[in-house]
PDB file of C-alpha atoms in Angstrom:
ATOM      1  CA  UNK A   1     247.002 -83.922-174.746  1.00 49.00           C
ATOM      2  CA  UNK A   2     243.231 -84.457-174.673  1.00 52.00           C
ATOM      3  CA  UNK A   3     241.888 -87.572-174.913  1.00 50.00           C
ATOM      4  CA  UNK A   4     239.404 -88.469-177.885  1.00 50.00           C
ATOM      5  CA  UNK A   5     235.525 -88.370-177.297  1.00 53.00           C
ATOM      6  CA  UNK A   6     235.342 -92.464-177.801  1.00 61.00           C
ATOM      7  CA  UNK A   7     237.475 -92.261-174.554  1.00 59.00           C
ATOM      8  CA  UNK A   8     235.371 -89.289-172.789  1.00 58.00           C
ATOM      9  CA  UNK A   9     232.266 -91.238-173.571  1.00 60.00           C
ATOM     10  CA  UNK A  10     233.667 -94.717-172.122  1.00 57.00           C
ATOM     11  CA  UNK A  11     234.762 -92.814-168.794  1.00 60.00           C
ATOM     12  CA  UNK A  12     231.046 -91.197-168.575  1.00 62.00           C
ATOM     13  CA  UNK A  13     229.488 -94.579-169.086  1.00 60.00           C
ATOM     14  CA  UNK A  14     232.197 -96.849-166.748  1.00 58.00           C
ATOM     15  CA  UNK A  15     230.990 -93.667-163.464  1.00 58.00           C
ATOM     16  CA  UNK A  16     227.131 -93.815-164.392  1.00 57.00           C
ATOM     17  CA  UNK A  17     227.846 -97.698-163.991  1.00 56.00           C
ATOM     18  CA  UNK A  18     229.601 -97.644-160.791  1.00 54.00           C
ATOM     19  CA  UNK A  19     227.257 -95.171-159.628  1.00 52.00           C
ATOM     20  CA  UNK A  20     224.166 -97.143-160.053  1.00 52.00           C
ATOM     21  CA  UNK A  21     225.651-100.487-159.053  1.00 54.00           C
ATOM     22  CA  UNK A  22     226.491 -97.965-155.731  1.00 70.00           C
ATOM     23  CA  UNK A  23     223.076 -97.299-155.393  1.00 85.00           C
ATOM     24  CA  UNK A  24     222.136 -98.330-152.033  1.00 87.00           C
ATOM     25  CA  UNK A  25     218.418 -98.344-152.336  1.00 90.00           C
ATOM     26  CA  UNK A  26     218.849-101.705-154.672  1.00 92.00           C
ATOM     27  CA  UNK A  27     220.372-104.897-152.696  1.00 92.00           C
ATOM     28  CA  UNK A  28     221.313-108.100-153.410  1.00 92.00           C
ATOM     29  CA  UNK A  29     221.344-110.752-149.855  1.00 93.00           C
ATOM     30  CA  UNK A  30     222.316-114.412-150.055  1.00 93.00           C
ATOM     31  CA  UNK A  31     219.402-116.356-149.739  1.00 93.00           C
ATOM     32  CA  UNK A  32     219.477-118.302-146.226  1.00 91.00           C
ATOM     33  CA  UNK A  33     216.542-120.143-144.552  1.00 90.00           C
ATOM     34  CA  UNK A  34     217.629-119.438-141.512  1.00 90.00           C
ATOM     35  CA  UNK A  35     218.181-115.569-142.142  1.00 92.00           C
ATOM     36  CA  UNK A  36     215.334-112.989-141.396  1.00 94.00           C
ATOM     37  CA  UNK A  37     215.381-110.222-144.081  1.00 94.00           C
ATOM     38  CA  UNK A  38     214.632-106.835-143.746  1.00 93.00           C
ATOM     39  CA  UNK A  39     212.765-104.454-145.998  1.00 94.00           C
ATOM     40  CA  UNK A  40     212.649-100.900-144.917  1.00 93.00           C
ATOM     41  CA  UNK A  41     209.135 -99.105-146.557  1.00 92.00           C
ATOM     42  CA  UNK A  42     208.025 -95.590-147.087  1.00 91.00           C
ATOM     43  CA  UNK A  43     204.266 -94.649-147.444  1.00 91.00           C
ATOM     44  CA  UNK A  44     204.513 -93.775-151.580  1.00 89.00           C
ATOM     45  CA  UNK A  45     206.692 -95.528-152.139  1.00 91.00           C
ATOM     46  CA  UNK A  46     206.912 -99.110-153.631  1.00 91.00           C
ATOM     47  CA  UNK A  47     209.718-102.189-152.896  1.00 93.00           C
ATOM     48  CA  UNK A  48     209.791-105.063-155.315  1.00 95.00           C
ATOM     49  CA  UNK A  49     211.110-108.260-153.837  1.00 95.00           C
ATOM     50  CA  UNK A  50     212.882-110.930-156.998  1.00 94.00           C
ATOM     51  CA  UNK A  51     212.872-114.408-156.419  1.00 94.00           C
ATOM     52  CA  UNK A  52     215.102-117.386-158.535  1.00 90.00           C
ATOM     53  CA  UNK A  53     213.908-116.978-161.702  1.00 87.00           C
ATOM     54  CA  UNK A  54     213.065-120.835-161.960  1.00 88.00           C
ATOM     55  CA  UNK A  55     210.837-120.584-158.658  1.00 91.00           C
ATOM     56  CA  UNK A  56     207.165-119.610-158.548  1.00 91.00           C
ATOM     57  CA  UNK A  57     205.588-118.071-155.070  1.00 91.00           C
ATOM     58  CA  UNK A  58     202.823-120.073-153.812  1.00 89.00           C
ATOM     59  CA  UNK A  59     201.711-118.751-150.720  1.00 89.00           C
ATOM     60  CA  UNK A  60     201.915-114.875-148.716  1.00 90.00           C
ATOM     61  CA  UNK A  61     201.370-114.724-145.158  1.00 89.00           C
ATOM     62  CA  UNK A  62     201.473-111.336-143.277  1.00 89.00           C
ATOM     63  CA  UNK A  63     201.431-110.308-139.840  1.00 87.00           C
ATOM     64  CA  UNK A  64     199.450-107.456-139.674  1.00 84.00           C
ATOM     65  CA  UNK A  65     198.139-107.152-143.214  1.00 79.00           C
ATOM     66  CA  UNK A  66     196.471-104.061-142.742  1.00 83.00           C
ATOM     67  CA  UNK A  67     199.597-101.865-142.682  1.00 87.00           C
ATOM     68  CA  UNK A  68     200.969-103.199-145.404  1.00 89.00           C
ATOM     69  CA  UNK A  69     199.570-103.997-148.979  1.00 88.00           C
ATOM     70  CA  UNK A  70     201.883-106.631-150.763  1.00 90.00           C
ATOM     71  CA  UNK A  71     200.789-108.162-154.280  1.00 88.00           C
ATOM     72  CA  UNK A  72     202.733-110.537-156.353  1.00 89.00           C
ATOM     73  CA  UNK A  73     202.971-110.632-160.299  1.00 87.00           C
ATOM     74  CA  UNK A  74     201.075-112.652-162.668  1.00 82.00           C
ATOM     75  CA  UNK A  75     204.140-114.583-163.351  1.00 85.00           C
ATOM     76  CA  UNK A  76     204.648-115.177-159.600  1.00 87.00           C
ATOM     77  CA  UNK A  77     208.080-114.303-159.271  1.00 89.00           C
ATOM     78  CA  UNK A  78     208.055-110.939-158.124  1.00 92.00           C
ATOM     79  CA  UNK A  79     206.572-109.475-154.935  1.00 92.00           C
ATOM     80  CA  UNK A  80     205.171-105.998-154.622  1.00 93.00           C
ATOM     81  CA  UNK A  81     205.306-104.544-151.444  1.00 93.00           C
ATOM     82  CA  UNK A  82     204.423-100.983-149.716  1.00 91.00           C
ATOM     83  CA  UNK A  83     203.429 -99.771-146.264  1.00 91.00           C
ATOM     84  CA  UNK A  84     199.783 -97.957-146.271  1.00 89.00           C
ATOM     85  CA  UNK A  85     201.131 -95.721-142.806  1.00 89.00           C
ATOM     86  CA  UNK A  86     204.054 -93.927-141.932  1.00 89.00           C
ATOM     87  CA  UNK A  87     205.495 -96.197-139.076  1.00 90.00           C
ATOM     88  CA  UNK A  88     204.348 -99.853-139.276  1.00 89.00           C
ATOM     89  CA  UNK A  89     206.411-103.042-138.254  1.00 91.00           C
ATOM     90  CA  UNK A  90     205.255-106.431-138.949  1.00 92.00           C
ATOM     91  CA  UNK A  91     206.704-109.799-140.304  1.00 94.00           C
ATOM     92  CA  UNK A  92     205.944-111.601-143.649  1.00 93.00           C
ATOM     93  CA  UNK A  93     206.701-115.131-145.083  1.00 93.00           C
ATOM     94  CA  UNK A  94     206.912-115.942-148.424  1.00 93.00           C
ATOM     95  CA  UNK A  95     206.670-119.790-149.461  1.00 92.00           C
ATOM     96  CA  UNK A  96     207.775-120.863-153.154  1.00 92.00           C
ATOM     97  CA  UNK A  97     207.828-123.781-154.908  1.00 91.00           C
ATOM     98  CA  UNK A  98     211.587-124.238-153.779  1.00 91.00           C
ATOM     99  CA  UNK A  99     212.459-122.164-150.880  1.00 92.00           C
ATOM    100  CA  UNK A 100     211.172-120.564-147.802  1.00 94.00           C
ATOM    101  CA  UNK A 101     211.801-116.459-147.001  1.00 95.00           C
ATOM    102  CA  UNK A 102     210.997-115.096-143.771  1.00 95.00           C
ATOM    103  CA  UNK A 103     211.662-110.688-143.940  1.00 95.00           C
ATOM    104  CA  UNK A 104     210.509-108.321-141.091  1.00 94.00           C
ATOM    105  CA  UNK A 105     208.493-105.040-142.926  1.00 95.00           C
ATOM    106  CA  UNK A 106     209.903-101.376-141.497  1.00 94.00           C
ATOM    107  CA  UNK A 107     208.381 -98.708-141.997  1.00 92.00           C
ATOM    108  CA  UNK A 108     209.429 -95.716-139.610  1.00 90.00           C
ATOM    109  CA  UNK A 109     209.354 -92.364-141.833  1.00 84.00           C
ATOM    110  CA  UNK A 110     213.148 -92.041-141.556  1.00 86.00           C
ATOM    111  CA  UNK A 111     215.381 -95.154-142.957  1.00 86.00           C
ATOM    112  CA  UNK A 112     215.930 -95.323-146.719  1.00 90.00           C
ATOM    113  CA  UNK A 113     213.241 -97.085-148.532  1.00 92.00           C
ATOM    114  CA  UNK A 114     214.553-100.527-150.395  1.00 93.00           C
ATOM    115  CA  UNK A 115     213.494 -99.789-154.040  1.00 95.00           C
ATOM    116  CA  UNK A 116     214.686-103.765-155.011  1.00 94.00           C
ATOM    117  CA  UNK A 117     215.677-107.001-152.935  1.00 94.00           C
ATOM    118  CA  UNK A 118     217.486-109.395-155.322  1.00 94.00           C
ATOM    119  CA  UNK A 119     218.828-112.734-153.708  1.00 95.00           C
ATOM    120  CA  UNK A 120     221.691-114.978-154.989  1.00 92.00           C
ATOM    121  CA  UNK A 121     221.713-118.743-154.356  1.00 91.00           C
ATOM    122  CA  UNK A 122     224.447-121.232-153.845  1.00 84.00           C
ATOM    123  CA  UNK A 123     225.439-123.426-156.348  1.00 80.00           C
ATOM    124  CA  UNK A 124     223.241-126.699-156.324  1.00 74.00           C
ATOM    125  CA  UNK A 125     224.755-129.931-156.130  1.00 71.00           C
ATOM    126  CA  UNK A 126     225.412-131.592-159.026  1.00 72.00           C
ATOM    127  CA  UNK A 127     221.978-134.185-159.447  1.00 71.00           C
ATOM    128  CA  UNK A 128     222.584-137.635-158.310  1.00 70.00           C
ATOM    129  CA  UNK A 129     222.040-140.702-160.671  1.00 70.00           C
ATOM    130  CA  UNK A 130     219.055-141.408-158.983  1.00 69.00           C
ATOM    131  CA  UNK A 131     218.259-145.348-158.129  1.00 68.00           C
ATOM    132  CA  UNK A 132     215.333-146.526-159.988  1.00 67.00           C
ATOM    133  CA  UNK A 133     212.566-148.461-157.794  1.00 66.00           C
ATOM    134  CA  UNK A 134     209.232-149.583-157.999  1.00 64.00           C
ATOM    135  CA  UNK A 135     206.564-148.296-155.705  1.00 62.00           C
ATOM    136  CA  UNK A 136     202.701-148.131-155.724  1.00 66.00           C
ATOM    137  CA  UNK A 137     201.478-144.726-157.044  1.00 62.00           C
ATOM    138  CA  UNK A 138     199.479-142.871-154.579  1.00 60.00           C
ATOM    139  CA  UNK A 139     196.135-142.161-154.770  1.00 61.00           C
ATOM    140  CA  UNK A 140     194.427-139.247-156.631  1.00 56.00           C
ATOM    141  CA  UNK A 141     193.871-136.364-154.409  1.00 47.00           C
ATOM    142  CA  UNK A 142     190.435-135.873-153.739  1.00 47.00           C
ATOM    143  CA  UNK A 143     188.587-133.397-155.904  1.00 49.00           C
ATOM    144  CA  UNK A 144     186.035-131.221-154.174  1.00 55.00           C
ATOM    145  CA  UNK A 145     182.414-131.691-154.165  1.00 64.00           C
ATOM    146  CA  UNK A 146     180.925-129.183-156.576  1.00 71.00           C
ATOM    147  CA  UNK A 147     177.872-129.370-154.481  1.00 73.00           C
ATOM    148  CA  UNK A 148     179.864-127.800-151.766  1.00 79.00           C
ATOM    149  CA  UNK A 149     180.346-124.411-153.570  1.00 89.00           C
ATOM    150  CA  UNK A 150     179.132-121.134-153.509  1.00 91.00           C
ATOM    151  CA  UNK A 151     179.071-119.119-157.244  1.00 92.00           C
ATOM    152  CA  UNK A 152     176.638-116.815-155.324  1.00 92.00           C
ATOM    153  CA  UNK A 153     179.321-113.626-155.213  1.00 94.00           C
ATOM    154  CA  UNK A 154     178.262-110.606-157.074  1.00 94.00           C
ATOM    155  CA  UNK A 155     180.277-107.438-158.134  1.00 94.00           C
ATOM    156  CA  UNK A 156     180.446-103.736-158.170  1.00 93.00           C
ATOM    157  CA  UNK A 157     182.911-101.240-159.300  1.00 93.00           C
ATOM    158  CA  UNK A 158     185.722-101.360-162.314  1.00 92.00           C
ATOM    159  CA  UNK A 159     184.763-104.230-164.505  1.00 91.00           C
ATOM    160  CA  UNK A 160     188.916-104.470-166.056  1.00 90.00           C
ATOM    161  CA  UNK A 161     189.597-105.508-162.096  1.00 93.00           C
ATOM    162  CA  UNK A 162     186.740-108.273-162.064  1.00 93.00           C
ATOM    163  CA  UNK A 163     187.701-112.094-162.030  1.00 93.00           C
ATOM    164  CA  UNK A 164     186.191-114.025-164.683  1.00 92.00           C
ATOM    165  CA  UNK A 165     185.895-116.619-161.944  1.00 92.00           C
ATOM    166  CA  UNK A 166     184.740-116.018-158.307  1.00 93.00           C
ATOM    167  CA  UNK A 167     183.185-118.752-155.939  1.00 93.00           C
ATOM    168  CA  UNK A 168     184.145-120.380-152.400  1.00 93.00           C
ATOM    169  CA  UNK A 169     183.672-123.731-150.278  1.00 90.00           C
ATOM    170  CA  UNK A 170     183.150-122.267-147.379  1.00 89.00           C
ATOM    171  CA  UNK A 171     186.854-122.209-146.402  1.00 90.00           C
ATOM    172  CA  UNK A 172     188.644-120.153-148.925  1.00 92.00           C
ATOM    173  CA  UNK A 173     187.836-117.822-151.782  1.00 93.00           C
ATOM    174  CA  UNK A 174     188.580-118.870-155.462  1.00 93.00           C
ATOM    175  CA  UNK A 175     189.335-116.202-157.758  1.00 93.00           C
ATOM    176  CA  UNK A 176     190.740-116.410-161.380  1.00 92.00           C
ATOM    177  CA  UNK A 177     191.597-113.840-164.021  1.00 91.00           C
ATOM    178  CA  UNK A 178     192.582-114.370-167.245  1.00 88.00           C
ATOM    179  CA  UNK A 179     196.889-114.956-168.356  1.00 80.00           C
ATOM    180  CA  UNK A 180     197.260-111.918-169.730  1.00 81.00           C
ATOM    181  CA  UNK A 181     195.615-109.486-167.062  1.00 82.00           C
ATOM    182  CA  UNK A 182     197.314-108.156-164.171  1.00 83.00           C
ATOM    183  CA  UNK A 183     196.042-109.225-161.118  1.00 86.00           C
ATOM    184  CA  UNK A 184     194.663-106.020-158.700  1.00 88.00           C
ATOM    185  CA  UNK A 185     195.315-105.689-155.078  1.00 88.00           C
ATOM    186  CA  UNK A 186     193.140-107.690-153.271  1.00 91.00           C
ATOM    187  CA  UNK A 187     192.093-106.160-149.906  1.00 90.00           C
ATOM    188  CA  UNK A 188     189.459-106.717-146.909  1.00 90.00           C
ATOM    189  CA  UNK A 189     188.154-103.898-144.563  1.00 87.00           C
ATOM    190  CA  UNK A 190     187.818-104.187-140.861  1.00 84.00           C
ATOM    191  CA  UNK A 191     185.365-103.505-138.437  1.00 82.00           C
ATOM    192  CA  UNK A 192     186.789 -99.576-138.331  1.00 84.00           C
ATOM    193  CA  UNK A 193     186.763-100.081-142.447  1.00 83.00           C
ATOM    194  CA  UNK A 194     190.457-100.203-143.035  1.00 84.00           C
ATOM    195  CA  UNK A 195     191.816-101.948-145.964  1.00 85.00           C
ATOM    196  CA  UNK A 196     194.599-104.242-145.373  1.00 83.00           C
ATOM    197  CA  UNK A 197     195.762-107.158-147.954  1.00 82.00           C
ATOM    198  CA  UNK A 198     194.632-110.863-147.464  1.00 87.00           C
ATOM    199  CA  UNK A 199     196.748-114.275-147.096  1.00 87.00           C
ATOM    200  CA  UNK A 200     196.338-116.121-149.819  1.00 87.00           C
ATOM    201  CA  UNK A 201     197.971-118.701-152.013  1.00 87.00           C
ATOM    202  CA  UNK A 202     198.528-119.645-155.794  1.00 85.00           C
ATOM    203  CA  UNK A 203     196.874-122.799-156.825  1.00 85.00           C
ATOM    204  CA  UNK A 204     196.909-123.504-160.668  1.00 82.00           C
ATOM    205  CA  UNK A 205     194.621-120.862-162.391  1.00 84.00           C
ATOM    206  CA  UNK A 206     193.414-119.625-159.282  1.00 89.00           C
ATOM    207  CA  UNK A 207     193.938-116.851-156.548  1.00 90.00           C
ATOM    208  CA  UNK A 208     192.879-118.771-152.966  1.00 91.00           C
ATOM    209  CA  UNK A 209     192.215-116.109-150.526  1.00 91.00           C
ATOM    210  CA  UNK A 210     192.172-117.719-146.712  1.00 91.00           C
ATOM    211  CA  UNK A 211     188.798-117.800-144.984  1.00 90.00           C
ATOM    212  CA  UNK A 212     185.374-116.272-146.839  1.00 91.00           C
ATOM    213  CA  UNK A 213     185.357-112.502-145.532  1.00 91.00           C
ATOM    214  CA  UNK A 214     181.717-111.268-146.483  1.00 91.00           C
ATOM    215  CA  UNK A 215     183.512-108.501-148.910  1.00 93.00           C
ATOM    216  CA  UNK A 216     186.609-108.335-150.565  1.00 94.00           C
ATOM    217  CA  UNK A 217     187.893-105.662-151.993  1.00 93.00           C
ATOM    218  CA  UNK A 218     190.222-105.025-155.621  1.00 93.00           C
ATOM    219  CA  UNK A 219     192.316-102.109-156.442  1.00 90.00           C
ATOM    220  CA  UNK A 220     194.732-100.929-158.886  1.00 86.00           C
ATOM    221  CA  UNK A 221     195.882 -97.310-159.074  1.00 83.00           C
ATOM    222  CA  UNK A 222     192.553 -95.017-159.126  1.00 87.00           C
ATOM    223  CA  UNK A 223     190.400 -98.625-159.936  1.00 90.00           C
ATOM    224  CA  UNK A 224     187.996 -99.990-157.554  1.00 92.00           C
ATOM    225  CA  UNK A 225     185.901-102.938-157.490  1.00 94.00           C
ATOM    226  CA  UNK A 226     184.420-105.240-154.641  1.00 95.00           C
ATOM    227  CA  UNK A 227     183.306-109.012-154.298  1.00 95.00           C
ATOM    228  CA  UNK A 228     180.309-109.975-151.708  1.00 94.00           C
ATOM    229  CA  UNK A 229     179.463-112.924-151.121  1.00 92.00           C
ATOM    230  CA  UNK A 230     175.308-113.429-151.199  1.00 88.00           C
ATOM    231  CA  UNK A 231     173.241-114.500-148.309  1.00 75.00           C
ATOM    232  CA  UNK A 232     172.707-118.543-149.303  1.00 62.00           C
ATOM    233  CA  UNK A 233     169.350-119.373-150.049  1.00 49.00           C
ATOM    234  CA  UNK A 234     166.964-121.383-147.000  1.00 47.00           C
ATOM    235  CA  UNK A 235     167.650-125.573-147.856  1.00 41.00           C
ATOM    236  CA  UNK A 236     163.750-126.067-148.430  1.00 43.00           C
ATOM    237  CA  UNK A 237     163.211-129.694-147.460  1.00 40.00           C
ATOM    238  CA  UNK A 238     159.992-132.073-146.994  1.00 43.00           C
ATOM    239  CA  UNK A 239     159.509-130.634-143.224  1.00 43.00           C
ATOM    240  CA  UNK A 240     160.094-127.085-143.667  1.00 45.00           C
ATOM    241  CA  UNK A 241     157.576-127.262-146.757  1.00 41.00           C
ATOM    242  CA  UNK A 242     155.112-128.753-144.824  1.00 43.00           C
ATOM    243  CA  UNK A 243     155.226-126.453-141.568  1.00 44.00           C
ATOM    244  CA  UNK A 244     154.529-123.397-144.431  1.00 44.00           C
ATOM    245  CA  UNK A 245     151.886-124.815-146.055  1.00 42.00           C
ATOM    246  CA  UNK A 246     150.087-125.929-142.596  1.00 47.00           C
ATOM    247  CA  UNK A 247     150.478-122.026-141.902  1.00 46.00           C
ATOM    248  CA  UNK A 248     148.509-120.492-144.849  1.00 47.00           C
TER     249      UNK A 248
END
């Protein structure tokens, strides 16, 4: 006796199931601190990392970041990452506003590519009825001196990749788009003009990108655009005035 197509159908659906949740290029790792993570990478081909859904990233730091370009989401909970040559080998940590990852990149041209890295969590402990005491508020945290900042960055290329906000303080670089755009790749180029992605980390609005390189650069798909940063103007002062005008 055949079996009815409701059954046939069921069977078909129950093997495509148990053949994707086979598929070996998507895995799931319990999260542990003390646990380094590996994500094998193919040139082409792209490996999203998934955090806790309740957990934002807040800082990216790369070993060598100019083998590997690695860009998070504008909601922050999602990691894009993909090698830029075939064999390349470096380490990455990833800091969120709960946990701490630590994953070694692979990329050899001959191990599977990871397609997506999902973690699962232990249960948390049931919350504590905490114990209610006074204590002095701390201070403010100091706000930075506006005097102390540099707007002076000007751009070229695809305006769509542009922030609407660019400046630095002579430490870091400040860049902010608006909610709803997706933020590009944000690269540098070294002395032999390779592009590699920055460290940076995810302050309120803004994009900080360690250290003030003279040029960044943004990309996304064919899209191209660059920051750099303008020569500051000379601090004219009473002595400096007077040695020019003695001159003429």
């Amino acid at each position: 006796m055949r079996p009815s197509l409701p059954i046939l159908t069921l069977l078909s659906l129950a093997a495509a199931s148990a053949a994707y949740a086979a598929d070996t290029r998507i895995v799931t790792r319990r999260y542990d601190p003390a646990t380094i993570v590996t994500v094998a990478g193919q040139v082409g081909t792209q490996a999203t990392i998934a955090f806790g859904d309740d957990e934002r990233i807040e800082n990216v730091a790369v070993g060598d970041s100019t083998m590997w370009q690695v860009t998070p989401n504008k909601r922050a909970d999602l990691l894009f990452v993909k090698p830029v040559v075939k064999r390349a080998r470096t380490n990455m940590t990833v800091v969120t506003d709960q946990r701490t990852y630590l994953f070694d990149l692979v990329a050899n041209g001959v191990s599977q590519p990871v397609y997506v890295l999902r973690f699962s969590y232990p249960d948390k402990p049931k919350p504590v009825q905490p114990v209610v005491v006074a204590v002095q508020a701390p201070p403010p945290p100091a706000q930075p001196d506006p005097s102390t900042l540099n707007f002076r960055w000007k751009s070229a290329g695809s305006r769509q990749l542009v922030p609407t906000r660019v400046f630095d303080d002579g430490k870091a670089v400040y860049l902010g788009w608006p909610a709803e755009v997706p933020m590009p790749a944000i690269l540098v180029r070294d002395v032999k003009g390779l592009e590699g992605p920055v460290n940076y980390s995810l302050k309120g609005d803004y994009v900080v990108v360690e250290g003030v390189p003279g040029q960044l650069v943004l990309r996304s798909g064919k899209e191209m655009a660059t920051l750099t940063v303008e020569p500051s103007a000379p601090i004219r002062t009473a002595a400096n005035t007077a040695t020019q005008t003695s001159a003429h």
